[in-house]
Amino acid sequence: MAAGPRKEVLTGVGVSPGIVSGTAYILSRERMSVNRRDLRPDDVPVEIARFKRAVSTSKDQLEDIRQRATHAIGREHAYIIDTHILILEDRALVNGTLQEIQSSRVNAEWALKRVAGDFIKIFEQIEDEYLRNRRADVEHVVERILRNLLGNPAEGVPDLPHAVIIVAHDLTPADTLQLKREQVVGFVTDIGGRTSHTAIMARSLEIPAVVALGDATGRIKNGDPVILDGTRGIVVLNPDPGTFLEYLERQRRYITHDRELAKLRDMPARTVDGCEVRLLANLDVPDDAQSVLDHGAAGIGLFRTEFLYMNRSTLPTEEEQFEAYRQVAERLYPHPVVFRTLDVGSDKIADAMEKRPEANPALGLRAIRLCLKNIGLFRTQLRAILRASAYGEARILFPMISGLDELRLAKYILDEVRREMIEEAIPFKEDIKVGAMIEIPSAAVIADLIALEADFFSVGTNDLIQYAMAIDRQNENVAYLYEPLHPAVLRLVRHIVESGRAAGIPVSMCGEMAGDPLFSVIILGLGFDELSMIGLSVPRVKKIIRSVTMDEARLLVTRAFDCKTAAEAQETVYAFMRARFPEEITSEGEQIFQP
Ligand code: PEP
Ligand code: MG
């Protein structure tokens, strides 16, 4: 009997916990549907010219890439582009397509797909494995020509027939948002980092995910059976029955543990000696408001409103936004909802907004900077939030504040909108609290000054760490420097909390660090009033907080501050957590992130 496909274990970075199994679906962003169009005899020469143009454009693009690749990775590695150019020059492919357009009088796309199909079949029959695998190169070239024929359409996520695990080179946050939870049980990508917005989206959609696998799209084929362990960052391809059973057992343990945690839902996050921290949830998609409450969150500590602006060609109107915000505010009442104003730019793209390419988008026109340049858009959102504030316990939070000028200007515009609404007799919560996100090092350093003019602080550790360590949070090559316990980060965070305390305003943390149980005790010891995290983390963090005393937490902070390097601090905190919470931290499935 022929042996089945060989089991393979791929290791990446687990960014969204949970264990699932399913069938792989390769999502090629270049893949596009091609329809047949019959031509009138007169149209044939036009179609031939169109195809030749697309081939020549593809060639120019490849030459250009070859030049850049040679520069960047060296001549010997740029050979892959040579292969693509050779395929493009292959007469069987190009002349075959031209003949097909002529003889069958069909559109160029259809003719190319047909001829390429025959071509690919030949590759599939080749015995030599290396040559057989070159089929992917042919597909890439064909896709390139198609893209040029079709004028570069951007591909979204297709409607999928059944439950699958998506395999993609990368997914944008917009793609991730489109994944339908009934169909997609998990996803894996070649690239990506732990705090990229795609990873955050996966966690908030509660879709297990592993990123940074390197070459998942090259190794996994459509239809392959796959087990995905988003907790440990492992993907098993073609699992044998033994492995399958082992993972089923792990999955069972994971689910049982979740059920146990669910019992804490209505209990406060109070330490053994009676200190309480409010645990709130981050909300990315308005529809998830109920699920946040189901996890036992005491409100929404960060509503990322930008997702209302994605996957659409027009901007949301005031009315549309008001409806979405009102529903969330009403659903959560009497719990608070912190509406963070629009934070697009960098990796979060709103298609309806014209955006000039930027060399360093993470350092570019993003969040409050973009709003202060598009005051009309900003005012529309502020009106919608203020109107919704009449229906619940709303607060407003400005993202990416770098200093007092920005905060003052944003507050000035908010005041103008308020005055306008009073004149129009539109009801809103007049004493609405207005906070500043502290996520840029300049703001962290002058937190004492900002605290005097803000009603509350929310520390965005994802960006604070990105900018303090000078690492692009989407770049997996520098992901190792995402070090929440780096002495510089700890000092910045301590200064922010102390500044908030001195000014008498509440301080919250809403970056991913807040939801990682490994950091729960040190965060507690630092003195935060509130933490906001993905819903799934709420019971996990709550369990830890309910098991320690404030003295223990403060002592851990002192010990971490005695460390001179991130590695030392990490070892101190991890050793404490492993000893103190052997079940949560060391047993698989119970820890959201790997140390
Ligand atoms: C952060 O930067 O930590 C944060 C919460 O905001 P975002 O992840 O949306 O940038
Ligand atoms: Mg941020």
Coordinates of C-alpha atoms and ligand atoms in Angstrom, one line a residue:
M1 CA 0.0 0.0 0.0
A2 CA 1.3 3.5 -0.8
A3 CA 2.3 5.5 2.2
G4 CA 0.2 8.7 2.8
P5 CA 1.7 12.2 2.6
R6 CA 4.3 12.6 5.3
K7 CA 3.6 14.4 8.5
E8 CA 5.4 17.7 8.9
V9 CA 5.6 20.0 11.9
L10 CA 6.1 23.7 11.2
T11 CA 6.9 26.2 14.0
G12 CA 6.0 29.8 14.0
V13 CA 4.6 32.4 16.4
G14 CA 1.3 31.6 18.0
V15 CA -0.7 34.8 18.1
S16 CA -4.2 33.7 18.8
P17 CA -4.8 30.8 21.2
G18 CA -6.8 27.6 20.6
I19 CA -6.3 24.2 18.8
V20 CA -8.2 23.5 15.7
S21 CA -7.9 21.0 12.8
G22 CA -9.2 21.4 9.3
T23 CA -8.4 21.5 5.6
A24 CA -5.9 24.0 4.2
Y25 CA -7.1 26.7 1.8
I26 CA -4.3 28.6 0.1
L27 CA -5.3 32.2 -0.2
S28 CA -3.2 33.7 -2.9
R29 CA -3.7 37.5 -2.9
E30 CA -3.0 37.3 -6.6
R31 CA -5.5 34.6 -7.3
M32 CA -8.4 35.9 -9.3
S33 CA -11.4 34.6 -11.0
V34 CA -11.4 34.6 -14.8
N35 CA -14.5 34.5 -16.9
R36 CA -14.8 33.5 -20.6
R37 CA -15.8 36.2 -23.1
D38 CA -16.4 35.3 -26.7
L39 CA -15.0 37.8 -29.2
R40 CA -16.3 39.1 -32.5
P41 CA -13.7 38.5 -35.3
D42 CA -12.9 42.3 -35.3
D43 CA -12.0 42.2 -31.7
V44 CA -9.3 39.5 -32.0
P45 CA -6.4 41.8 -33.0
V46 CA -7.3 44.2 -30.2
E47 CA -7.2 41.3 -27.7
I48 CA -3.9 40.0 -29.1
A49 CA -2.4 43.5 -28.6
R50 CA -3.8 43.6 -25.1
F51 CA -2.2 40.3 -24.2
K52 CA 1.2 41.3 -25.7
R53 CA 1.1 44.5 -23.7
A54 CA 0.4 42.6 -20.5
V55 CA 3.3 40.2 -21.2
S56 CA 5.6 43.1 -21.9
T57 CA 4.5 44.9 -18.7
S58 CA 5.1 41.7 -16.7
K59 CA 8.5 41.4 -18.2
D60 CA 9.4 45.0 -17.3
Q61 CA 8.2 44.4 -13.8
L62 CA 10.3 41.3 -13.4
E63 CA 13.4 43.0 -14.8
D64 CA 12.8 45.7 -12.3
I65 CA 12.4 43.2 -9.4
R66 CA 15.5 41.3 -10.6
Q67 CA 17.5 44.5 -10.4
R68 CA 16.2 45.3 -6.9
A69 CA 16.6 41.7 -5.7
T70 CA 20.1 41.4 -6.9
H71 CA 20.9 44.6 -5.0
A72 CA 19.1 43.4 -1.8
I73 CA 19.9 39.6 -1.7
G74 CA 22.7 39.1 -4.1
R75 CA 23.0 37.7 -7.6
E76 CA 22.9 34.0 -6.7
H77 CA 19.6 34.3 -4.9
A78 CA 17.9 36.5 -7.5
Y79 CA 17.9 33.4 -9.9
I80 CA 14.2 32.8 -9.0
I81 CA 13.4 35.9 -10.9
D82 CA 15.4 34.7 -13.9
T83 CA 13.3 31.6 -13.8
H84 CA 10.1 33.7 -14.0
I85 CA 11.5 35.7 -16.9
L86 CA 12.4 32.5 -18.7
I87 CA 8.8 31.2 -18.2
L88 CA 7.5 34.4 -19.5
E89 CA 9.6 34.0 -22.6
D90 CA 8.6 30.5 -23.1
R91 CA 7.0 30.2 -26.5
A92 CA 4.6 27.4 -25.5
L93 CA 3.0 29.7 -23.0
V94 CA 2.9 33.0 -24.8
N95 CA 2.5 31.7 -28.4
G96 CA 0.0 29.1 -27.2
T97 CA -2.1 31.8 -25.6
L98 CA -2.0 33.9 -28.8
Q99 CA -3.1 31.0 -30.9
E100 CA -5.8 30.2 -28.4
I101 CA -7.2 33.8 -28.6
Q102 CA -7.1 33.5 -32.4
S103 CA -8.5 30.1 -32.9
S104 CA -11.2 30.0 -30.1
R105 CA -11.9 33.8 -30.3
V106 CA -11.9 34.1 -26.5
N107 CA -10.6 36.8 -24.2
A108 CA -6.9 36.8 -23.3
E109 CA -7.4 35.9 -19.6
W110 CA -9.4 32.8 -20.5
A111 CA -7.0 31.7 -23.2
L112 CA -4.0 32.2 -20.8
K113 CA -5.7 30.2 -18.1
R114 CA -6.4 27.3 -20.5
V115 CA -2.9 27.1 -21.9
A116 CA -1.3 27.5 -18.5
G117 CA -3.5 24.7 -17.2
D118 CA -2.0 22.3 -19.8
F119 CA 1.4 23.6 -19.0
I120 CA 1.0 23.0 -15.3
K121 CA -0.3 19.5 -15.9
I122 CA 3.0 18.6 -17.6
F123 CA 4.9 19.8 -14.5
E124 CA 2.7 17.7 -12.3
Q125 CA 3.8 14.6 -14.2
I126 CA 7.5 15.2 -13.8
E127 CA 9.2 12.6 -11.6
D128 CA 11.9 14.9 -10.3
E129 CA 10.6 16.6 -7.2
Y130 CA 12.5 19.8 -7.6
L131 CA 11.3 20.3 -11.1
R132 CA 7.8 19.3 -10.2
N133 CA 7.7 22.0 -7.5
R134 CA 8.6 24.6 -10.1
R135 CA 4.9 24.5 -11.0
A136 CA 4.4 27.3 -8.4
D137 CA 6.7 29.5 -10.4
V138 CA 4.5 29.0 -13.5
E139 CA 1.5 29.9 -11.4
H140 CA 3.1 33.0 -10.1
V141 CA 4.0 34.2 -13.7
V142 CA 0.5 33.4 -14.9
E143 CA -0.9 35.4 -12.0
R144 CA 1.3 38.3 -12.8
I145 CA 0.2 38.4 -16.4
L146 CA -3.4 38.1 -15.3
R147 CA -3.0 40.9 -12.8
N148 CA -1.7 43.1 -15.6
L149 CA -4.5 42.2 -17.9
L150 CA -7.1 42.9 -15.2
G151 CA -5.4 46.2 -14.2
N152 CA -4.2 45.0 -10.7
P153 CA -7.4 44.3 -8.9
A154 CA -7.0 43.9 -5.2
E155 CA -8.3 40.5 -4.1
G156 CA -10.4 40.1 -1.0
V157 CA -11.2 36.9 0.9
P158 CA -13.5 34.7 -1.1
D159 CA -16.6 33.0 0.1
L160 CA -15.4 29.6 1.1
P161 CA -17.4 26.5 0.8
H162 CA -16.7 24.9 4.2
A163 CA -14.6 25.2 7.4
V164 CA -11.0 25.7 6.5
I165 CA -7.7 26.9 7.7
I166 CA -6.5 29.8 5.6
V167 CA -2.9 29.7 4.5
A168 CA -1.6 33.0 3.2
H169 CA 1.7 34.8 2.7
D170 CA 0.2 37.6 4.8
L171 CA -3.2 38.9 5.6
T172 CA -4.1 42.5 6.0
P173 CA -6.2 43.5 9.0
A174 CA -9.0 44.2 6.4
D175 CA -8.7 40.6 5.1
T176 CA -8.8 39.2 8.6
L177 CA -11.9 41.2 9.3
Q178 CA -13.6 39.6 6.4
L179 CA -12.9 36.0 7.5
K180 CA -16.2 34.4 8.3
R181 CA -16.0 32.6 11.6
E182 CA -18.4 29.9 10.5
Q183 CA -16.1 29.0 7.7
V184 CA -12.6 29.8 8.8
V185 CA -11.5 27.9 11.9
G186 CA -7.9 29.2 11.9
F187 CA -5.2 30.8 9.8
V188 CA -1.5 30.7 9.2
T189 CA 0.8 33.1 7.5
D190 CA 4.4 33.2 6.2
I191 CA 5.1 36.5 7.8
G192 CA 3.8 38.7 10.6
G193 CA 4.4 39.6 14.3
R194 CA 2.7 39.2 17.6
T195 CA 1.4 42.7 17.9
S196 CA 0.5 43.4 14.2
H197 CA -3.1 44.4 13.8
T198 CA -3.7 41.1 11.9
A199 CA -2.7 39.2 15.0
I200 CA -4.8 41.4 17.2
M201 CA -7.7 40.9 14.9
A202 CA -7.3 37.2 15.1
R203 CA -7.4 37.2 18.8
S204 CA -10.3 39.5 19.0
L205 CA -12.2 37.4 16.4
E206 CA -11.1 34.4 18.5
I207 CA -9.7 32.6 15.5
P208 CA -6.6 30.6 16.4
A209 CA -3.6 31.7 14.3
V210 CA 0.1 31.1 13.8
V211 CA 2.2 33.6 11.9
A212 CA 5.8 33.9 10.8
L213 CA 6.0 30.4 9.5
G214 CA 8.4 31.4 6.8
D215 CA 7.2 29.3 3.9
A216 CA 3.8 27.9 4.9
T217 CA 2.4 28.9 1.5
G218 CA 5.1 26.9 -0.3
R219 CA 4.9 23.8 1.9
I220 CA 1.1 23.5 2.4
K221 CA -1.2 22.6 -0.5
N222 CA -4.8 23.2 -0.9
G223 CA -6.8 20.5 0.7
D224 CA -4.0 19.3 3.0
P225 CA -5.2 18.2 6.5
V226 CA -3.8 20.5 9.1
I227 CA -3.7 20.8 12.8
L228 CA -3.1 24.4 14.1
D229 CA -2.1 25.0 17.7
G230 CA -2.3 28.8 18.1
T231 CA -1.2 28.6 21.7
R232 CA 2.2 27.1 21.0
G233 CA 2.7 28.4 17.5
I234 CA 2.7 24.9 15.9
V235 CA 1.2 23.7 12.6
V236 CA 1.1 20.0 11.9
L237 CA 0.7 19.1 8.2
N238 CA -0.7 15.7 7.3
P239 CA -1.0 14.5 10.9
D240 CA -0.9 10.7 11.5
P241 CA -3.7 9.2 13.6
G242 CA -1.6 9.2 16.7
T243 CA -0.8 12.9 16.4
F244 CA -4.4 13.6 15.7
L245 CA -5.6 11.9 18.9
E246 CA -2.9 13.7 20.9
Y247 CA -4.2 17.0 19.6
L248 CA -7.8 16.1 20.2
E249 CA -6.8 15.4 23.8
R250 CA -5.0 18.8 24.1
Q251 CA -8.0 20.5 22.5
R252 CA -10.3 18.8 25.1
R253 CA -8.1 20.0 27.9
Y254 CA -8.0 23.5 26.5
I255 CA -11.8 23.6 26.3
T256 CA -12.3 22.2 29.8
H257 CA -9.9 24.8 31.2
D258 CA -11.9 27.5 29.4
R259 CA -15.1 26.2 31.0
E260 CA -13.5 26.3 34.4
L261 CA -12.4 29.9 33.8
A262 CA -15.9 30.9 32.7
K263 CA -17.0 30.3 36.3
L264 CA -15.1 33.5 37.3
R265 CA -17.3 35.6 35.0
D266 CA -19.2 37.5 37.6
M267 CA -16.4 37.7 40.2
P268 CA -14.3 40.8 40.7
A269 CA -10.6 41.0 39.8
R270 CA -9.7 41.5 43.5
T271 CA -6.5 40.4 45.1
V272 CA -6.4 38.1 48.1
D273 CA -5.8 41.3 50.3
G274 CA -8.7 43.1 48.7
C275 CA -7.2 45.4 46.1
E276 CA -9.4 45.6 42.9
V277 CA -8.5 46.3 39.3
R278 CA -11.1 46.8 36.7
L279 CA -10.8 44.4 33.8
L280 CA -12.3 45.7 30.6
A281 CA -12.2 44.4 27.0
N282 CA -10.9 45.8 23.7
L283 CA -13.5 45.9 21.0
D284 CA -12.6 45.8 17.3
V285 CA -15.9 44.8 15.8
P286 CA -19.2 46.3 17.2
D287 CA -20.9 42.9 16.8
D288 CA -18.6 41.4 19.5
A289 CA -20.0 43.6 22.3
Q290 CA -22.1 40.7 23.7
S291 CA -19.2 38.3 23.6
V292 CA -17.1 40.8 25.6
L293 CA -19.7 40.7 28.4
D294 CA -19.9 36.9 28.2
H295 CA -16.2 36.8 29.1
G296 CA -17.0 38.9 32.2
A297 CA -15.4 42.2 31.2
A298 CA -16.6 45.3 33.1
G299 CA -16.9 47.4 30.0
I300 CA -15.0 48.3 26.8
G301 CA -11.6 49.9 27.6
L302 CA -10.7 50.4 24.0
F303 CA -13.1 50.6 21.1
R304 CA -11.0 50.6 17.9
T305 CA -13.4 52.6 15.9
E306 CA -11.3 52.4 12.8
F307 CA -12.6 49.0 11.8
L308 CA -15.9 50.8 10.8
Y309 CA -13.9 52.6 8.1
M310 CA -12.4 49.5 6.5
N311 CA -13.5 47.3 3.6
R312 CA -15.6 50.0 2.0
S313 CA -15.2 52.5 -0.7
T314 CA -17.0 55.4 1.1
L315 CA -16.5 56.9 4.5
P316 CA -19.1 56.0 7.1
T317 CA -21.6 58.9 7.6
E318 CA -22.3 60.5 11.0
E319 CA -25.6 58.7 11.1
E320 CA -24.0 55.3 10.4
Q321 CA -21.4 55.8 13.0
F322 CA -23.9 57.1 15.6
E323 CA -26.0 54.0 15.1
A324 CA -23.0 51.6 15.6
Y325 CA -21.7 53.5 18.6
R326 CA -25.2 53.9 20.2
Q327 CA -25.8 50.1 19.9
V328 CA -22.5 49.4 21.7
A329 CA -23.1 52.1 24.4
E330 CA -26.6 50.8 25.0
R331 CA -25.6 47.1 25.1
L332 CA -22.8 47.8 27.6
Y333 CA -24.7 50.2 29.9
P334 CA -24.1 50.7 32.9
H335 CA -20.5 49.6 32.0
P336 CA -18.3 52.2 30.4
V337 CA -17.3 52.3 26.7
V338 CA -14.1 54.1 25.8
F339 CA -14.4 55.3 22.2
R340 CA -11.0 55.7 20.7
T341 CA -11.1 58.2 17.9
L342 CA -10.0 57.1 14.4
D343 CA -6.6 55.4 14.3
V344 CA -6.0 54.7 10.6
G345 CA -2.7 54.8 8.8
S346 CA 0.3 52.5 9.1
D347 CA -1.1 49.0 8.6
K348 CA -4.7 50.0 9.1
I349 CA -6.0 51.2 5.7
A350 CA -9.3 52.9 5.1
D351 CA -9.9 52.4 1.4
A352 CA -12.1 55.5 1.1
M353 CA -9.3 57.8 2.3
E354 CA -6.8 58.9 -0.3
K355 CA -3.4 58.1 1.1
R356 CA -0.1 59.1 -0.3
P357 CA 2.5 56.4 -0.1
E358 CA 4.9 57.0 2.8
A359 CA 8.4 55.7 3.3
N360 CA 7.8 55.0 7.0
P361 CA 4.0 54.7 7.5
A362 CA 4.4 53.8 11.2
L363 CA 6.1 57.1 11.7
G364 CA 3.7 58.9 9.3
L365 CA 0.3 60.4 9.0
R366 CA -1.6 58.2 11.4
A367 CA -4.3 58.4 14.1
I368 CA -4.7 61.9 15.7
R369 CA -2.2 63.4 13.2
L370 CA -4.4 62.3 10.3
C371 CA -7.6 63.5 12.1
L372 CA -6.1 66.9 12.8
K373 CA -5.3 67.2 9.1
N374 CA -8.8 66.1 8.2
I375 CA -10.9 68.2 10.6
G376 CA -14.2 67.5 8.8
L377 CA -13.8 63.8 9.1
F378 CA -12.7 64.2 12.8
R379 CA -15.7 66.4 13.6
T380 CA -18.1 63.9 12.0
Q381 CA -16.8 61.2 14.2
L382 CA -16.8 63.3 17.4
R383 CA -20.5 64.3 16.7
A384 CA -21.4 60.6 16.3
I385 CA -19.6 59.6 19.5
L386 CA -21.1 62.5 21.5
R387 CA -24.6 61.7 20.2
A388 CA -24.1 58.1 21.3
S389 CA -22.9 59.3 24.7
A390 CA -26.5 60.1 25.6
Y391 CA -27.2 56.4 25.5
G392 CA -24.6 54.9 27.8
E393 CA -21.4 55.5 29.8
A394 CA -19.2 56.8 27.0
R395 CA -15.7 58.2 27.2
I396 CA -13.4 59.6 24.5
L397 CA -9.8 58.6 24.0
F398 CA -7.4 60.3 21.6
P399 CA -4.7 58.0 20.0
M400 CA -1.0 58.7 19.4
I401 CA -0.8 61.9 21.4
S402 CA 2.8 63.1 21.2
G403 CA 2.5 66.2 23.3
L404 CA 0.2 68.9 24.7
D405 CA -0.3 70.8 21.5
E406 CA -2.0 67.9 19.9
L407 CA -4.1 67.2 23.0
R408 CA -5.2 70.8 23.3
L409 CA -6.1 71.1 19.6
A410 CA -8.1 67.8 19.7
K411 CA -9.9 69.0 22.8
Y412 CA -10.5 72.4 21.2
I413 CA -12.2 70.8 18.2
L414 CA -14.2 68.6 20.6
D415 CA -15.4 71.7 22.5
E416 CA -16.4 73.4 19.2
V417 CA -18.5 70.3 18.3
R418 CA -20.0 70.3 21.7
R419 CA -21.0 74.0 21.4
E420 CA -22.5 73.4 18.0
M421 CA -24.5 70.5 19.4
I422 CA -25.8 72.5 22.3
E423 CA -27.0 75.2 19.8
E424 CA -28.7 72.5 17.8
A425 CA -30.2 71.1 21.0
I426 CA -28.8 67.6 20.4
P427 CA -28.4 65.7 23.7
F428 CA -25.1 64.3 24.8
K429 CA -23.2 63.5 28.0
E430 CA -21.9 67.0 28.9
D431 CA -19.3 65.8 31.5
I432 CA -17.9 63.1 29.2
K433 CA -14.3 62.1 30.2
V434 CA -11.6 62.8 27.6
G435 CA -8.4 60.7 27.8
A436 CA -5.1 60.5 26.1
M437 CA -3.4 57.3 24.9
I438 CA 0.2 57.3 26.1
E439 CA 1.9 55.2 23.4
I440 CA 4.6 57.5 22.0
P441 CA 7.8 57.9 24.1
S442 CA 7.6 61.7 24.0
A443 CA 4.2 61.6 25.7
A444 CA 5.4 59.0 28.2
V445 CA 8.3 61.2 29.3
I446 CA 6.1 64.2 29.8
A447 CA 3.2 62.2 31.2
D448 CA 3.3 64.4 34.3
L449 CA 2.4 67.4 32.1
I450 CA -0.2 65.6 30.1
A451 CA -1.9 64.2 33.2
L452 CA -2.8 67.8 34.2
E453 CA -4.9 68.2 31.0
A454 CA -6.4 64.7 30.5
D455 CA -9.2 63.0 32.4
F456 CA -7.6 59.6 32.2
F457 CA -4.6 57.8 30.6
S458 CA -4.6 54.6 28.5
V459 CA -1.2 53.1 27.9
G460 CA -0.9 51.6 24.4
T461 CA 2.0 49.2 25.0
N462 CA 2.0 47.9 21.4
D463 CA 3.0 51.2 20.1
L464 CA 4.9 52.4 23.2
I465 CA 7.2 49.4 22.8
Q466 CA 7.4 49.8 19.0
Y467 CA 8.5 53.4 19.3
A468 CA 10.7 53.0 22.4
M469 CA 12.6 50.1 21.0
A470 CA 12.5 51.4 17.4
I471 CA 11.0 48.2 16.0
D472 CA 8.3 48.0 13.4
R473 CA 5.7 46.0 15.1
Q474 CA 4.9 44.2 11.8
N475 CA 8.4 43.1 11.0
E476 CA 9.1 39.6 12.2
N477 CA 12.9 40.1 11.8
V478 CA 12.9 42.5 14.8
A479 CA 10.1 40.9 16.7
Y480 CA 12.6 39.5 19.2
L481 CA 13.0 43.1 20.4
Y482 CA 9.4 43.4 21.4
E483 CA 10.4 43.3 25.1
P484 CA 7.7 44.5 27.5
L485 CA 10.1 44.0 30.4
H486 CA 12.9 46.0 28.9
P487 CA 14.2 48.3 31.7
A488 CA 13.4 51.3 29.4
V489 CA 9.8 50.2 28.9
L490 CA 9.3 49.5 32.6
R491 CA 10.7 52.9 33.5
L492 CA 8.4 54.6 31.0
V493 CA 5.4 52.7 32.2
R494 CA 6.2 53.4 35.9
H495 CA 6.5 57.1 35.1
I496 CA 3.2 57.2 33.4
V497 CA 1.4 55.4 36.3
E498 CA 3.0 57.7 38.9
S499 CA 2.2 60.8 36.9
G500 CA -1.5 59.7 36.6
R501 CA -1.5 59.0 40.3
A502 CA 0.0 62.4 41.2
A503 CA -2.6 64.2 39.1
G504 CA -5.4 62.0 40.5
I505 CA -6.5 60.5 37.2
P506 CA -7.1 56.8 36.5
V507 CA -4.5 55.0 34.4
S508 CA -5.4 52.0 32.2
M509 CA -3.3 49.7 30.0
C510 CA -4.9 48.6 26.7
G511 CA -2.0 47.2 24.7
E512 CA -1.6 43.4 24.2
M513 CA 0.7 43.2 27.2
A514 CA -2.4 43.8 29.4
G515 CA -4.0 40.6 28.3
D516 CA -0.9 38.4 28.6
P517 CA -1.2 36.4 31.9
L518 CA 2.6 36.3 32.2
F519 CA 2.6 40.0 32.9
S520 CA -0.5 40.2 35.1
V521 CA 1.3 40.3 38.5
I522 CA 3.9 42.8 37.5
I523 CA 1.2 45.0 35.9
L524 CA -0.8 44.7 39.1
G525 CA 2.2 45.8 41.2
L526 CA 2.8 48.8 38.9
G527 CA -0.5 50.2 40.2
F528 CA -2.8 50.3 37.2
D529 CA -6.4 51.1 37.9
E530 CA -7.8 49.4 34.8
L531 CA -6.7 46.9 32.2
S532 CA -8.3 46.4 28.8
M533 CA -7.6 43.3 26.8
I534 CA -9.1 40.8 24.3
G535 CA -12.2 39.2 25.9
L536 CA -10.6 35.8 25.9
S537 CA -7.9 37.0 28.3
V538 CA -10.3 38.5 30.9
P539 CA -10.9 35.3 32.9
R540 CA -7.3 34.2 32.6
V541 CA -5.9 37.5 34.0
K542 CA -8.7 37.6 36.6
K543 CA -7.8 34.2 37.9
I544 CA -4.2 35.3 38.4
I545 CA -5.1 38.6 40.1
R546 CA -7.5 36.8 42.5
S547 CA -4.7 34.5 43.6
V548 CA -2.0 37.0 44.7
T549 CA -1.5 39.7 47.3
M550 CA -0.6 43.3 46.4
D551 CA 2.6 42.9 48.5
E552 CA 3.7 40.0 46.4
A553 CA 3.0 42.0 43.2
R554 CA 4.9 45.1 44.5
L555 CA 7.8 42.9 45.5
L556 CA 8.0 41.4 42.0
V557 CA 8.1 45.0 40.6
T558 CA 11.0 45.9 42.8
R559 CA 12.9 42.8 41.8
A560 CA 12.2 43.5 38.1
F561 CA 13.4 47.1 38.5
D562 CA 16.7 45.7 40.0
C563 CA 17.4 43.9 36.7
K564 CA 19.7 45.6 34.2
T565 CA 18.6 43.9 31.1
A566 CA 15.3 42.7 29.5
A567 CA 16.5 39.1 29.7
E568 CA 17.2 39.3 33.4
A569 CA 13.8 40.9 34.1
Q570 CA 12.1 38.4 31.9
E571 CA 13.8 35.5 33.8
T572 CA 12.8 37.0 37.1
V573 CA 9.2 37.5 36.2
Y574 CA 8.9 34.1 34.4
A575 CA 10.5 32.2 37.2
F576 CA 8.1 33.8 39.7
M577 CA 5.1 33.1 37.5
R578 CA 6.2 29.5 36.8
A579 CA 6.6 28.8 40.5
R580 CA 3.5 30.6 41.6
F581 CA 1.2 29.5 38.8
P582 CA 2.5 26.1 37.6
E583 CA -0.9 25.3 36.0
E584 CA -1.5 28.5 34.2
I585 CA 2.0 29.1 33.0
T586 CA 3.7 25.8 32.3
S587 CA 0.9 23.5 31.2
E588 CA 0.2 23.8 27.5
G589 CA -3.0 25.5 26.4
E590 CA -3.2 27.7 29.5
Q591 CA -0.8 30.4 28.5
I592 CA -1.7 32.8 25.7
F593 CA 1.8 33.6 24.6
Q594 CA 4.9 31.6 24.7
P595 CA 7.7 33.1 26.8
Ligands
PEP1 C1 -1.4 50.1 21.4 O1 -0.7 50.7 20.6 O2 -1.0 49.4 22.4 C2 -2.9 50.1 21.2 C3 -3.7 49.5 22.1 O3 -3.4 50.6 20.1 P1 -3.3 49.8 18.6 O4 -2.8 48.4 18.9 O5 -4.6 49.9 18.0 O6 -2.3 50.7 17.9
MG2 MG -1.6 52.1 19.3

